[in-house]
Amino acid sequence: ASPEKEAFDLYPNPASNKVEIVGNTAIKIIDMQGRVVMSHNIDGRKCIDISSLATGLYVVQDENGNVKKLFKH
């Protein structure tokens, strides 16, 4: 049996320029229209530049279906 996959962590939240994601997974950042605006493979920890994203609410989803909301300000 494989171990349970851990959900990822992200901070700071809300964020303005960069967000750090901690976990071992692939994530997608999805806007409120359902468009995938970014996708990244996270291998332990990764700092992602979100300064190009418009202000608002996003959903961050990993490959296991775990979801977190991200506020960009």
XYZ file of N, CA, C and O in Angstrom:
292
model
N 0.847 -1.199 0.000
C 0.000 0.000 0.000
C 0.880 1.245 0.000
O 1.881 1.294 0.701
N 0.503 2.231 -0.785
C 1.282 3.464 -0.826
C 0.815 4.405 0.273
O -0.357 4.380 0.658
N 1.720 5.209 0.790
C 1.317 6.145 1.847
C 0.343 7.189 1.321
O 0.315 7.480 0.132
N -0.469 7.701 2.212
C -1.406 8.767 1.836
C -0.638 9.972 1.328
O 0.381 10.356 1.898
N -1.127 10.557 0.252
C -0.501 11.778 -0.269
C -0.905 12.954 0.609
O -2.077 13.119 0.938
N 0.081 13.733 0.995
C -0.185 14.906 1.819
C -0.701 16.033 0.947
O -0.293 16.179 -0.203
N -1.577 16.835 1.509
C -1.967 18.068 0.843
C -0.778 19.021 0.868
O 0.156 18.851 1.641
N -0.825 20.008 0.016
C 0.256 20.989 -0.060
C -0.060 22.179 0.834
O -1.196 22.373 1.255
N 0.956 22.972 1.126
C 0.785 24.235 1.850
C 1.190 25.370 0.938
O 2.081 25.208 0.103
N 0.540 26.530 1.114
C 0.975 27.699 0.373
C 0.914 28.924 1.265
O 0.052 29.034 2.128
N 1.884 29.788 1.084
C 1.948 31.025 1.864
C 2.851 32.006 1.141
O 3.672 31.585 0.309
N 2.769 33.310 1.355
C 1.709 33.938 2.159
C 0.379 33.884 1.410
O 0.355 33.667 0.206
N -0.696 34.084 2.114
C -2.019 34.083 1.510
C -2.903 34.996 2.346
O -3.194 34.644 3.479
N -3.294 36.163 1.851
C -3.144 36.671 0.493
C -1.695 36.972 0.132
O -0.866 37.184 0.991
N -1.437 36.985 -1.168
C -0.104 37.249 -1.692
C -0.197 38.299 -2.790
O -1.254 38.474 -3.395
N 0.921 38.984 -3.040
C 0.904 39.969 -4.111
C 1.855 39.619 -5.237
O 1.472 39.652 -6.405
N 3.096 39.265 -4.928
C 4.092 39.022 -5.973
C 4.532 37.569 -6.076
O 4.699 37.054 -7.159
N 4.750 36.941 -4.911
C 5.248 35.570 -4.915
C 4.481 34.741 -3.899
O 4.052 35.257 -2.874
N 4.322 33.473 -4.219
C 3.714 32.541 -3.276
C 4.614 31.314 -3.219
O 5.162 30.886 -4.226
N 4.810 30.816 -2.015
C 5.631 29.621 -1.827
C 4.705 28.435 -1.619
O 3.765 28.500 -0.820
N 4.966 27.371 -2.351
C 4.157 26.159 -2.241
C 5.068 25.041 -1.762
O 6.171 24.858 -2.287
N 4.605 24.330 -0.744
C 5.368 23.249 -0.128
C 4.588 21.952 -0.309
O 3.409 21.873 0.050
N 5.240 20.961 -0.874
C 4.611 19.667 -1.077
C 5.359 18.907 -2.154
O 6.348 19.389 -2.694
N 4.902 17.739 -2.464
C 5.470 16.952 -3.561
C 4.319 16.567 -4.470
O 3.687 15.521 -4.293
N 4.038 17.436 -5.434
C 2.861 17.249 -6.257
C 2.947 18.160 -7.472
O 3.888 18.934 -7.599
N 1.998 18.048 -8.344
C 1.845 19.006 -9.448
C 0.630 19.853 -9.129
O -0.413 19.330 -8.729
N 0.762 21.173 -9.283
C -0.364 22.054 -8.973
C -0.762 22.860 -10.194
O 0.031 23.101 -11.101
N -2.042 23.242 -10.180
C -2.572 24.162 -11.179
C -3.176 25.344 -10.446
O -3.828 25.171 -9.409
N -2.948 26.541 -10.970
C -3.614 27.738 -10.462
C -4.706 28.079 -11.461
O -4.439 28.255 -12.657
N -5.933 28.152 -10.970
C -7.119 28.270 -11.825
C -7.863 29.548 -11.450
O -8.098 29.813 -10.266
N -8.239 30.331 -12.464
C -8.977 31.561 -12.171
C -10.468 31.271 -12.017
O -10.916 30.134 -12.168
N -11.239 32.301 -11.711
C -12.649 32.102 -11.416
C -13.474 31.763 -12.662
O -14.610 31.355 -12.550
N -12.885 31.897 -13.841
C -13.559 31.463 -15.068
C -13.215 30.011 -15.407
O -13.646 29.507 -16.434
N -12.420 29.384 -14.532
C -12.064 27.991 -14.753
C -10.870 27.791 -15.667
O -10.577 26.667 -16.070
N -10.170 28.867 -16.000
C -8.983 28.751 -16.852
C -7.755 28.441 -15.997
O -7.565 29.064 -14.964
N -6.936 27.507 -16.464
C -5.663 27.229 -15.799
C -4.685 28.316 -16.227
O -4.341 28.427 -17.399
N -4.278 29.166 -15.269
C -3.392 30.283 -15.588
C -1.927 29.952 -15.326
O -1.045 30.594 -15.885
N -1.662 28.940 -14.498
C -0.297 28.487 -14.245
C -0.351 27.026 -13.839
O -1.331 26.580 -13.246
N 0.721 26.313 -14.145
C 0.859 24.959 -13.609
C 2.338 24.730 -13.313
O 3.206 25.215 -14.042
N 2.594 24.047 -12.222
C 3.968 23.827 -11.770
C 4.075 22.457 -11.125
O 3.141 21.997 -10.476
N 5.238 21.842 -11.279
C 5.581 20.656 -10.496
C 6.295 21.126 -9.241
O 7.239 21.908 -9.327
N 5.832 20.687 -8.092
C 6.422 21.072 -6.813
C 7.192 19.870 -6.279
O 6.617 18.812 -6.051
N 8.487 20.049 -6.110
C 9.329 18.976 -5.596
C 9.901 19.438 -4.259
O 11.017 19.924 -4.172
N 9.075 19.351 -3.240
C 9.485 19.785 -1.901
C 9.003 21.193 -1.606
O 8.151 21.399 -0.768
N 9.549 22.173 -2.393
C 9.128 23.550 -2.150
C 9.467 24.356 -3.381
O 10.469 24.114 -4.044
N 8.614 25.305 -3.720
C 8.859 26.134 -4.892
C 8.250 27.504 -4.678
O 7.135 27.623 -4.169
N 9.000 28.535 -5.066
C 8.512 29.904 -5.014
C 8.022 30.272 -6.407
O 8.765 30.131 -7.380
N 6.768 30.691 -6.504
C 6.149 30.981 -7.793
C 5.857 32.473 -7.894
O 5.264 33.062 -6.983
N 6.257 33.058 -9.001
C 6.013 34.475 -9.262
C 4.590 34.626 -9.788
O 4.263 34.144 -10.870
N 3.730 35.289 -8.997
C 2.337 35.494 -9.419
C 2.070 36.961 -9.724
O 0.914 37.372 -9.839
N 3.134 37.763 -9.883
C 2.933 39.194 -10.092
C 2.188 39.487 -11.387
O 1.538 40.523 -11.513
N 2.238 38.564 -12.354
C 1.552 38.785 -13.633
C 0.056 38.494 -13.558
O -0.685 38.844 -14.474
N -0.393 37.840 -12.487
C -1.814 37.511 -12.370
C -2.621 38.736 -11.960
O -2.152 39.579 -11.204
N -3.845 38.812 -12.450
C -4.742 39.894 -12.049
C -5.146 39.717 -10.590
O -5.156 38.609 -10.058
N -5.488 40.828 -9.942
C -5.973 40.777 -8.568
C -7.252 39.959 -8.515
O -8.097 40.064 -9.399
N -7.396 39.143 -7.473
C -8.629 38.384 -7.329
C -8.403 37.060 -6.640
O -7.369 36.799 -6.030
N -9.397 36.217 -6.756
C -9.415 34.917 -6.101
C -9.058 33.837 -7.112
O -9.563 33.837 -8.236
N -8.199 32.939 -6.704
C -7.792 31.803 -7.534
C -7.952 30.527 -6.727
O -7.976 30.552 -5.504
N -8.033 29.427 -7.443
C -8.054 28.111 -6.819
C -6.746 27.420 -7.187
O -6.344 27.430 -8.347
N -6.079 26.874 -6.176
C -4.874 26.078 -6.412
C -5.258 24.625 -6.153
O -5.725 24.279 -5.072
N -5.087 23.786 -7.171
C -5.481 22.384 -7.066
C -4.292 21.503 -7.374
O -3.547 21.773 -8.318
N -4.120 20.448 -6.566
C -3.022 19.528 -6.844
C -3.532 18.294 -7.579
O -4.728 18.147 -7.830
N -2.593 17.426 -7.934
C -2.938 16.257 -8.750
C -3.794 15.241 -7.998
O -4.367 14.350 -8.613
N -3.905 15.392 -6.681
C -4.730 14.485 -5.881
C -6.109 15.060 -5.591
O -6.878 14.470 -4.839
N -6.395 16.244 -6.144
C -7.704 16.851 -5.933
C -7.792 17.740 -4.713
O -8.869 18.248 -4.411
N -6.684 17.934 -3.984
C -6.704 18.875 -2.865
C -6.784 20.294 -3.420
O -6.127 20.613 -4.404
N -7.590 21.124 -2.780
C -7.840 22.479 -3.285
C -7.619 23.494 -2.172
O -8.027 23.271 -1.034
N -6.973 24.606 -2.514
C -6.870 25.747 -1.596
C -7.197 27.001 -2.381
O -6.924 27.087 -3.579
N -7.783 27.955 -1.690
C -8.041 29.253 -2.304
C -6.834 30.153 -2.108
O -6.197 30.139 -1.057
N -6.521 30.932 -3.133
C -5.423 31.893 -3.075
C -5.972 33.255 -3.423
O -6.643 33.431 -4.443
N -5.736 34.227 -2.539
C -6.143 35.602 -2.803
C -4.928 36.378 -3.303
O -3.914 36.435 -2.612
N -5.040 36.950 -4.495
C -3.986 37.789 -5.046
C -4.410 39.239 -4.886
O -5.506 39.615 -5.253
N -3.557 40.061 -4.252
C -3.923 41.475 -4.065
C -2.868 42.380 -4.637
O -1.881 41.913 -5.205
